GROMACS .gro file of C-alpha atoms in nm:
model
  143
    1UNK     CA    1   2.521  -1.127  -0.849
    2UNK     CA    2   2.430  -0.980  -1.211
    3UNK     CA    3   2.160  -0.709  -1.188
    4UNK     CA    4   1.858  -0.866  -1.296
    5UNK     CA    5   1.660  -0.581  -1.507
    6UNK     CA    6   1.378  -0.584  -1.703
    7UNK     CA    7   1.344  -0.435  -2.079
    8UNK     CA    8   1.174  -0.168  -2.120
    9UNK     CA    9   0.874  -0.292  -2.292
   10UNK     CA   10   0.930  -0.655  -2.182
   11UNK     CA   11   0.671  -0.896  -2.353
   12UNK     CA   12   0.518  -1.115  -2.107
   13UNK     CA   13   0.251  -1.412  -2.151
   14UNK     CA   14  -0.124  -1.320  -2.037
   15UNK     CA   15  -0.441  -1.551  -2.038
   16UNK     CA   16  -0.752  -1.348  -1.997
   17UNK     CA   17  -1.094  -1.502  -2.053
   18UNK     CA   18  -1.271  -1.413  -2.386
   19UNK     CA   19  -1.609  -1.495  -2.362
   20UNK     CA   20  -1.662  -1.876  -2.384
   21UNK     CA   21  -1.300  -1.973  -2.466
   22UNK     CA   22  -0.957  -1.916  -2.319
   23UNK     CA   23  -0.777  -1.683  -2.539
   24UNK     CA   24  -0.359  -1.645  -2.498
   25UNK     CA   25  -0.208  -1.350  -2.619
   26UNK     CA   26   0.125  -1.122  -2.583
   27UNK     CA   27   0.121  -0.826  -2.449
   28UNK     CA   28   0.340  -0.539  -2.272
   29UNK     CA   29   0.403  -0.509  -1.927
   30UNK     CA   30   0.138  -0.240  -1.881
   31UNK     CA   31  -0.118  -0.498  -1.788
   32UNK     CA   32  -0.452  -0.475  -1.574
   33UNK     CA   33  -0.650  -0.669  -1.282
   34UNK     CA   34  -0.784  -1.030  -1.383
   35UNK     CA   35  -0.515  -1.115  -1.708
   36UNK     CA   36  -0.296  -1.336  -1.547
   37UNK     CA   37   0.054  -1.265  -1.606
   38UNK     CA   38   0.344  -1.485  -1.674
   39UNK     CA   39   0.678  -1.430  -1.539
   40UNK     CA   40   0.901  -1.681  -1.404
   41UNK     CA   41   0.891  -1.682  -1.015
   42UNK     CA   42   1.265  -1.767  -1.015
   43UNK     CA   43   1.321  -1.430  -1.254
   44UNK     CA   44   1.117  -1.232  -0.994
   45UNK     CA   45   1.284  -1.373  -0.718
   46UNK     CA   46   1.625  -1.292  -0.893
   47UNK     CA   47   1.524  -0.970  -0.959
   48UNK     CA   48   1.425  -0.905  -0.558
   49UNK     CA   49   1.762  -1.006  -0.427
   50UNK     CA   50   1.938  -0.771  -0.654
   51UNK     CA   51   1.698  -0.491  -0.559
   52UNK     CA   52   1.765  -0.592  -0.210
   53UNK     CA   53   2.117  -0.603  -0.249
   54UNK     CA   54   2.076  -0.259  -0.457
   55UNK     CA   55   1.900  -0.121  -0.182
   56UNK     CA   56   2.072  -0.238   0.163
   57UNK     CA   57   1.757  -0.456   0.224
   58UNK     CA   58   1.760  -0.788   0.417
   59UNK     CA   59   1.620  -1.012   0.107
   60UNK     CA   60   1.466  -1.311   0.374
   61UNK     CA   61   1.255  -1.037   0.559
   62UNK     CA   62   1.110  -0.830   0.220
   63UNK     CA   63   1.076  -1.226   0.108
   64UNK     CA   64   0.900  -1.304   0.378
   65UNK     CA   65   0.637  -1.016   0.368
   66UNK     CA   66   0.576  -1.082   0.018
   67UNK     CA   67   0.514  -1.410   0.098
   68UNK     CA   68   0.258  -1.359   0.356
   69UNK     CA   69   0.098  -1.059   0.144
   70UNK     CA   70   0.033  -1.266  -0.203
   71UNK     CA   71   0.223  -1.612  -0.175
   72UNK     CA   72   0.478  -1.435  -0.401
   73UNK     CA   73   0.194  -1.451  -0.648
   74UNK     CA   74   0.251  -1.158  -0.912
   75UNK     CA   75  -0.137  -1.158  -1.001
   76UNK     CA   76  -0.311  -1.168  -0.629
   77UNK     CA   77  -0.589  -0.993  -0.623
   78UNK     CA   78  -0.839  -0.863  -0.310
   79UNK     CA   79  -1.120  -0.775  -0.394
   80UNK     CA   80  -1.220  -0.580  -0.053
   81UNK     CA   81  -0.858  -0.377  -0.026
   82UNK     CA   82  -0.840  -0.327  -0.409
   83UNK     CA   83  -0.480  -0.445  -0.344
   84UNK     CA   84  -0.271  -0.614  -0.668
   85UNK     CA   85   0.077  -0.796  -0.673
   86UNK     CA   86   0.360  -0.944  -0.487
   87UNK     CA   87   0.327  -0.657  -0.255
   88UNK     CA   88  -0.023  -0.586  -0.267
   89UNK     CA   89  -0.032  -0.235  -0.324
   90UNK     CA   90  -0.353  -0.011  -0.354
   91UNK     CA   91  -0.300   0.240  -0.652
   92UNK     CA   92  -0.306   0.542  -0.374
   93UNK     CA   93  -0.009   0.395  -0.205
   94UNK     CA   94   0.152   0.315  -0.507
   95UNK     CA   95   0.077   0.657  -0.643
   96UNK     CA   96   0.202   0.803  -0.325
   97UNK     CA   97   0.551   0.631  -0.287
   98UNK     CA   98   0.630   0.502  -0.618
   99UNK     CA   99   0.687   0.538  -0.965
  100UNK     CA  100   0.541   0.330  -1.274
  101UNK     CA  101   0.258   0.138  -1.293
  102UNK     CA  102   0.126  -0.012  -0.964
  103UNK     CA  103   0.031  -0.333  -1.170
  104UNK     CA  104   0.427  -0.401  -1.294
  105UNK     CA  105   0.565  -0.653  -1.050
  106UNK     CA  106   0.901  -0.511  -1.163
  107UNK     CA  107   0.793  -0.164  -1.017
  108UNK     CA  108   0.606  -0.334  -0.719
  109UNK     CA  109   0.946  -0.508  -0.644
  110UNK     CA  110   1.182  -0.232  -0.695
  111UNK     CA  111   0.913   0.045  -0.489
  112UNK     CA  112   0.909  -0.184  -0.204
  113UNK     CA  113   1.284  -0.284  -0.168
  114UNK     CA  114   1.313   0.138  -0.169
  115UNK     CA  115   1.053   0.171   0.094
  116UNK     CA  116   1.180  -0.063   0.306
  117UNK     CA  117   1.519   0.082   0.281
  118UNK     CA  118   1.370   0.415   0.377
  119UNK     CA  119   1.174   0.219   0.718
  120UNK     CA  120   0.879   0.227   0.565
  121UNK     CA  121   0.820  -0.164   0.621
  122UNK     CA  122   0.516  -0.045   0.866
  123UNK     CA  123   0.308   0.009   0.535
  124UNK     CA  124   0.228  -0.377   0.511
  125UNK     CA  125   0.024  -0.530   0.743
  126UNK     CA  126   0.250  -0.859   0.692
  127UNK     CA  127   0.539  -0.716   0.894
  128UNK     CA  128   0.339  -0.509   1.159
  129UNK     CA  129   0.171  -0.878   1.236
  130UNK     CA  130   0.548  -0.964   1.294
  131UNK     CA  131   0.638  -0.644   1.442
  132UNK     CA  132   0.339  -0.535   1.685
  133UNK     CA  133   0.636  -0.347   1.865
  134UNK     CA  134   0.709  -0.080   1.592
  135UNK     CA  135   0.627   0.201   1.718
  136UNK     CA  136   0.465   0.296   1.355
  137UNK     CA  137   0.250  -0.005   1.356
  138UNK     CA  138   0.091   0.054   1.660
  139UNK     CA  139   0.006   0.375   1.543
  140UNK     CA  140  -0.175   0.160   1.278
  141UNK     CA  141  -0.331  -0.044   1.542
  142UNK     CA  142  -0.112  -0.351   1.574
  143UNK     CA  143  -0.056  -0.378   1.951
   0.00000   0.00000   0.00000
């Protein structure tokens, strides 16, 4: 499979509300909360096998978290965990373990692939509800 990557300042498709009209414009990938961004879910979904493939990561199980975190929806937000993305991060964690911008879906995808390669699945509350016997999720509380 052909590495799926991103250009560098890849212009993407956002709606954000403008007062009392919808207003569609272009703009970078360095995009915040509440301007919903347009990439194909195909392209993303390309772009997480490769990663996976990249990164020695089984692509059904990362698939499967993502799903359960957002629906595999790029612009989920929660409002209570501050969390954004496929992979729900919190700009802490992000900041913590990644690199880029915690709001990039490319970076989300790429960052979590990584982490999971590393065994750091136990971060996402997804796969400790699948796993309650890793033995870093029940230090999180999942028993």
């Amino acid at each position: 499979m052909k590495p799926i990557i991103p250009a560098k300042n890849e212009s993407i498709t956002t709606q954000k509300y403008n007062t009392s009209k919808l207003k569609i414009e272009s703009l970078n990938t360095e995009t915040r909360p509440f301007q919903k961004v347009y990439i194909s879910p195909q392209r993303l979904k390309d772009f997480l096998k490769s990663e996976a493939i990249t990164y020695g990561v089984d692509y059904d199980e990362i698939y499967s978290v993502a799903m359960a975190e957002s629906g595999f929806h790029l612009n989920a937000y929660n409002e209570i965990g501050k969390s954004y993305g496929i992979f729900q991060y919190i700009p802490s964690t992000f900041k913590a373990y990644c690199k880029g911008d915690y709001l990039n879906p490319y970076h989300q995808i790429t960052c979590a692939t990584r982490m999971f390669s590393e065994g750091k699945k136990y971060h996402w509350d997804a796969f400790c509800l699948q796993h309650k016997g890793n033995k870093n999720c029940q230090k999180r509380g999942f028993n």
